[in-house]
Amino acid sequence: MRPDGIIFDLDGTLVDSLAEIAWAANRARAAIDLEALPADAYRPWIGLGLRHLVASMLGDELDHRIDDLVVGIRTVYETHSGERAAAYPGIEPLIASLRELGVPLAVLTNKPHGPAQRLVAHRFDQGVFGSVIGQREGIEPKPDPAGAMEIVEELGGVPERWWFVGDMTIDIETARRAGMRSMGVTWGFAGGNDVAVELRAAGAEAIVDRPDEVLLTIGLA
């Protein structure tokens, strides 16, 4: 069945932005005299929003420095989002094929809204995605389905004919709560040998190891 559209997660699904996230966070850490952390240290903290990342790297959800660090990272992102991120191999051909087939595409991420839009604008052609939604005031972050439902309202169709594609269990949960079909990818931040098992346990309808498998999975190849 031809889908009404596809929503992609951003970090870890469309783009490898680990180095960029680490760079921005370390800039903010330096501003309050904290030592830099290696990029891989940030990997398990990505995906649940900026405040979660900051609280995780400090090891305390009540740390008084959280707000300053959140503001600091946002400030860096405002200017530099997208500069140190790159599309995963195979993503650009996949997006081009979906565009040629006329499938509506969107992005839903827990990255702050402004930086998310700038990253997409920096790495993809204008108009490729009909909607790009990041974390912003008035809309709950994933796995709340509000953002996904906003995209369906904006671009048309019905939720059960949309796919949600992401690299984390939070993406699968978002799809389930929105009544969408879900596809997990194994190349993202979650990584490791157990990622497919975790995505399947979360309820992923399909698991793909390469971007070119997405078309086959949704029946367009």
Tab-separated table of C-alpha atoms in Angstrom:
chain	number	residue	atom	x	y	z
A	1	MET	CA	0.000	0.000	0.000
A	2	ARG	CA	1.453	3.339	-1.045
A	3	PRO	CA	2.111	5.473	2.068
A	4	ASP	CA	0.485	8.857	2.594
A	5	GLY	CA	3.874	10.086	3.806
A	6	ILE	CA	7.022	9.367	5.797
A	7	ILE	CA	8.252	11.100	8.934
A	8	PHE	CA	11.971	10.791	9.642
A	9	ASP	CA	13.776	11.347	12.894
A	10	LEU	CA	16.766	13.647	12.334
A	11	ASP	CA	19.847	12.956	14.483
A	12	GLY	CA	20.965	9.365	14.072
A	13	THR	CA	18.519	8.664	11.250
A	14	LEU	CA	19.042	11.229	8.490
A	15	VAL	CA	22.250	12.831	9.724
A	16	ASP	CA	25.255	11.856	11.784
A	17	SER	CA	25.445	14.876	14.066
A	18	LEU	CA	27.266	13.335	17.032
A	19	ALA	CA	30.412	15.411	16.460
A	20	GLU	CA	28.362	18.593	16.134
A	21	ILE	CA	26.355	17.930	19.288
A	22	ALA	CA	29.548	17.180	21.230
A	23	TRP	CA	31.247	20.314	19.873
A	24	ALA	CA	28.328	22.563	20.864
A	25	ALA	CA	28.031	20.977	24.308
A	26	ASN	CA	31.763	21.251	24.929
A	27	ARG	CA	31.714	24.937	23.925
A	28	ALA	CA	29.015	25.505	26.511
A	29	ARG	CA	30.906	23.467	29.116
A	30	ALA	CA	34.051	25.515	28.556
A	31	ALA	CA	32.098	28.715	29.197
A	32	ILE	CA	31.418	27.537	32.765
A	33	ASP	CA	34.879	26.025	33.268
A	34	LEU	CA	33.991	22.378	32.706
A	35	GLU	CA	36.340	20.077	30.820
A	36	ALA	CA	35.365	18.833	27.366
A	37	LEU	CA	34.007	15.312	26.989
A	38	PRO	CA	34.805	12.936	24.102
A	39	ALA	CA	32.109	12.796	21.431
A	40	ASP	CA	31.201	9.188	22.204
A	41	ALA	CA	30.342	10.142	25.772
A	42	TYR	CA	27.326	12.029	24.444
A	43	ARG	CA	25.968	9.154	22.384
A	44	PRO	CA	23.662	7.591	25.025
A	45	TRP	CA	22.237	10.989	26.014
A	46	ILE	CA	20.959	12.019	22.577
A	47	GLY	CA	17.347	11.780	21.497
A	48	LEU	CA	15.319	12.857	24.518
A	49	GLY	CA	15.820	16.583	24.175
A	50	LEU	CA	18.476	19.122	25.116
A	51	ARG	CA	17.629	19.397	28.788
A	52	HIS	CA	17.860	15.621	29.181
A	53	LEU	CA	21.282	15.662	27.505
A	54	VAL	CA	22.567	18.393	29.816
A	55	ALA	CA	21.203	16.774	32.970
A	56	SER	CA	22.697	13.449	31.896
A	57	MET	CA	26.158	14.840	31.276
A	58	LEU	CA	26.089	16.539	34.687
A	59	GLY	CA	24.728	13.424	36.347
A	60	ASP	CA	22.049	15.313	38.270
A	61	GLU	CA	18.617	16.482	37.079
A	62	LEU	CA	18.634	19.167	39.794
A	63	ASP	CA	22.097	20.579	39.065
A	64	HIS	CA	21.933	24.390	39.253
A	65	ARG	CA	24.062	24.694	36.088
A	66	ILE	CA	21.544	22.988	33.793
A	67	ASP	CA	19.762	26.154	32.662
A	68	ASP	CA	23.031	27.960	31.887
A	69	LEU	CA	24.283	25.029	29.845
A	70	VAL	CA	21.012	24.674	27.942
A	71	VAL	CA	21.143	28.361	27.020
A	72	GLY	CA	24.811	28.054	26.096
A	73	ILE	CA	24.278	25.104	23.763
A	74	ARG	CA	21.245	26.751	22.154
A	75	THR	CA	23.313	29.897	21.546
A	76	VAL	CA	26.033	27.906	19.761
A	77	TYR	CA	23.424	26.028	17.729
A	78	GLU	CA	21.722	29.237	16.653
A	79	THR	CA	24.775	30.103	14.574
A	80	HIS	CA	26.441	26.799	13.781
A	81	SER	CA	23.746	24.130	13.411
A	82	GLY	CA	24.461	21.890	10.432
A	83	GLU	CA	28.097	22.847	9.940
A	84	ARG	CA	29.517	19.666	11.468
A	85	ALA	CA	26.735	17.213	10.593
A	86	ALA	CA	26.536	15.046	7.486
A	87	ALA	CA	23.846	12.893	5.916
A	88	TYR	CA	24.470	9.184	6.411
A	89	PRO	CA	25.645	7.329	3.300
A	90	GLY	CA	22.665	6.427	1.151
A	91	ILE	CA	20.279	8.964	2.680
A	92	GLU	CA	20.471	11.518	-0.121
A	93	PRO	CA	19.670	8.948	-2.867
A	94	LEU	CA	16.811	7.627	-0.727
A	95	ILE	CA	15.306	11.084	-0.280
A	96	ALA	CA	15.725	11.821	-3.988
A	97	SER	CA	13.910	8.594	-4.909
A	98	LEU	CA	11.053	9.322	-2.512
A	99	ARG	CA	10.733	12.825	-3.934
A	100	GLU	CA	10.583	11.463	-7.486
A	101	LEU	CA	7.821	9.106	-6.385
A	102	GLY	CA	5.884	12.024	-4.928
A	103	VAL	CA	5.853	10.756	-1.331
A	104	PRO	CA	5.326	13.582	1.212
A	105	LEU	CA	8.283	13.764	3.609
A	106	ALA	CA	8.694	15.352	7.029
A	107	VAL	CA	11.116	15.527	9.957
A	108	LEU	CA	10.210	15.254	13.642
A	109	THR	CA	13.014	15.597	16.177
A	110	ASN	CA	13.611	16.439	19.809
A	111	LYS	CA	16.383	18.802	18.761
A	112	PRO	CA	15.384	22.447	19.425
A	113	HIS	CA	13.111	23.716	16.643
A	114	GLY	CA	15.289	26.490	15.218
A	115	PRO	CA	18.524	24.483	15.043
A	116	ALA	CA	16.609	21.520	13.590
A	117	GLN	CA	15.286	23.665	10.762
A	118	ARG	CA	18.712	25.154	10.114
A	119	LEU	CA	20.386	21.737	10.067
A	120	VAL	CA	17.860	20.445	7.523
A	121	ALA	CA	18.242	23.597	5.420
A	122	HIS	CA	22.024	23.247	5.581
A	123	ARG	CA	22.152	19.585	4.523
A	124	PHE	CA	19.162	19.100	2.215
A	125	ASP	CA	17.704	20.941	-0.750
A	126	GLN	CA	15.001	23.487	-0.095
A	127	GLY	CA	11.502	22.042	-0.107
A	128	VAL	CA	12.575	18.402	0.261
A	129	PHE	CA	10.647	18.120	3.522
A	130	GLY	CA	7.141	19.482	3.660
A	131	SER	CA	7.396	19.965	7.422
A	132	VAL	CA	10.282	20.097	9.894
A	133	ILE	CA	9.308	20.130	13.563
A	134	GLY	CA	11.708	20.304	16.485
A	135	GLN	CA	11.186	20.720	20.192
A	136	ARG	CA	9.450	24.025	20.880
A	137	GLU	CA	7.137	25.642	23.381
A	138	GLY	CA	3.583	24.410	23.121
A	139	ILE	CA	4.362	20.964	21.735
A	140	GLU	CA	5.509	18.031	23.826
A	141	PRO	CA	8.663	16.176	22.707
A	142	LYS	CA	8.631	12.617	21.412
A	143	PRO	CA	7.296	10.122	22.334
A	144	ASP	CA	4.277	12.401	22.678
A	145	PRO	CA	2.495	12.076	19.307
A	146	ALA	CA	1.496	15.762	19.035
A	147	GLY	CA	4.241	16.652	16.563
A	148	ALA	CA	3.511	13.643	14.371
A	149	MET	CA	-0.185	14.446	14.314
A	150	GLU	CA	0.572	18.072	13.442
A	151	ILE	CA	2.541	16.865	10.420
A	152	VAL	CA	-0.331	14.661	9.215
A	153	GLU	CA	-2.748	17.569	9.619
A	154	GLU	CA	-0.418	19.802	7.636
A	155	LEU	CA	0.514	17.413	4.822
A	156	GLY	CA	-2.620	15.294	4.581
A	157	GLY	CA	-3.567	11.648	4.687
A	158	VAL	CA	-4.372	9.492	7.695
A	159	PRO	CA	-1.960	8.389	10.446
A	160	GLU	CA	-2.264	4.657	9.722
A	161	ARG	CA	-0.944	5.265	6.199
A	162	TRP	CA	2.116	7.198	7.397
A	163	TRP	CA	5.458	5.628	8.289
A	164	PHE	CA	7.674	6.884	11.107
A	165	VAL	CA	11.367	6.056	10.585
A	166	GLY	CA	13.895	6.396	13.408
A	167	ASP	CA	16.916	4.905	15.132
A	168	MET	CA	15.658	4.876	18.715
A	169	THR	CA	12.911	3.160	20.662
A	170	ILE	CA	11.439	6.595	21.383
A	171	ASP	CA	10.682	6.908	17.648
A	172	ILE	CA	8.907	3.569	17.619
A	173	GLU	CA	6.885	4.595	20.657
A	174	THR	CA	5.944	7.873	18.959
A	175	ALA	CA	4.704	5.975	15.919
A	176	ARG	CA	2.679	3.602	18.079
A	177	ARG	CA	1.044	6.433	19.989
A	178	ALA	CA	0.247	8.277	16.758
A	179	GLY	CA	-1.251	5.167	15.147
A	180	MET	CA	1.445	5.090	12.455
A	181	ARG	CA	3.530	2.311	10.982
A	182	SER	CA	7.053	2.180	12.388
A	183	MET	CA	10.448	1.398	10.920
A	184	GLY	CA	13.647	1.161	12.948
A	185	VAL	CA	17.095	1.811	11.446
A	186	THR	CA	20.262	0.222	12.789
A	187	TRP	CA	22.882	2.728	11.604
A	188	GLY	CA	22.108	5.484	14.121
A	189	PHE	CA	23.236	6.583	17.568
A	190	ALA	CA	21.744	3.595	19.362
A	191	GLY	CA	24.090	1.349	17.358
A	192	GLY	CA	25.511	-1.909	18.641
A	193	ASN	CA	24.510	-5.522	18.169
A	194	ASP	CA	21.379	-5.241	20.275
A	195	VAL	CA	19.752	-2.276	18.541
A	196	ALA	CA	17.578	-4.382	16.230
A	197	VAL	CA	16.402	-6.453	19.186
A	198	GLU	CA	15.564	-3.294	21.161
A	199	LEU	CA	13.711	-1.699	18.241
A	200	ARG	CA	11.748	-4.875	17.602
A	201	ALA	CA	10.900	-5.216	21.295
A	202	ALA	CA	9.631	-1.635	21.242
A	203	GLY	CA	7.190	-2.647	18.512
A	204	ALA	CA	8.944	-1.724	15.268
A	205	GLU	CA	7.052	-3.185	12.335
A	206	ALA	CA	10.200	-3.284	10.216
A	207	ILE	CA	13.968	-3.039	10.765
A	208	VAL	CA	16.384	-1.863	8.057
A	209	ASP	CA	20.169	-1.875	8.005
A	210	ARG	CA	20.669	0.431	4.996
A	211	PRO	CA	18.760	3.417	3.579
A	212	ASP	CA	18.143	1.640	0.277
A	213	GLU	CA	16.058	-0.939	2.161
A	214	VAL	CA	13.482	1.703	3.090
A	215	LEU	CA	11.945	1.768	-0.410
A	216	LEU	CA	11.657	-2.018	-0.482
A	217	THR	CA	10.100	-2.095	2.974
A	218	ILE	CA	7.344	0.386	2.105
A	219	GLY	CA	6.661	-1.350	-1.204
A	220	LEU	CA	8.032	1.262	-3.593
A	221	ALA	CA	11.044	-0.631	-4.949
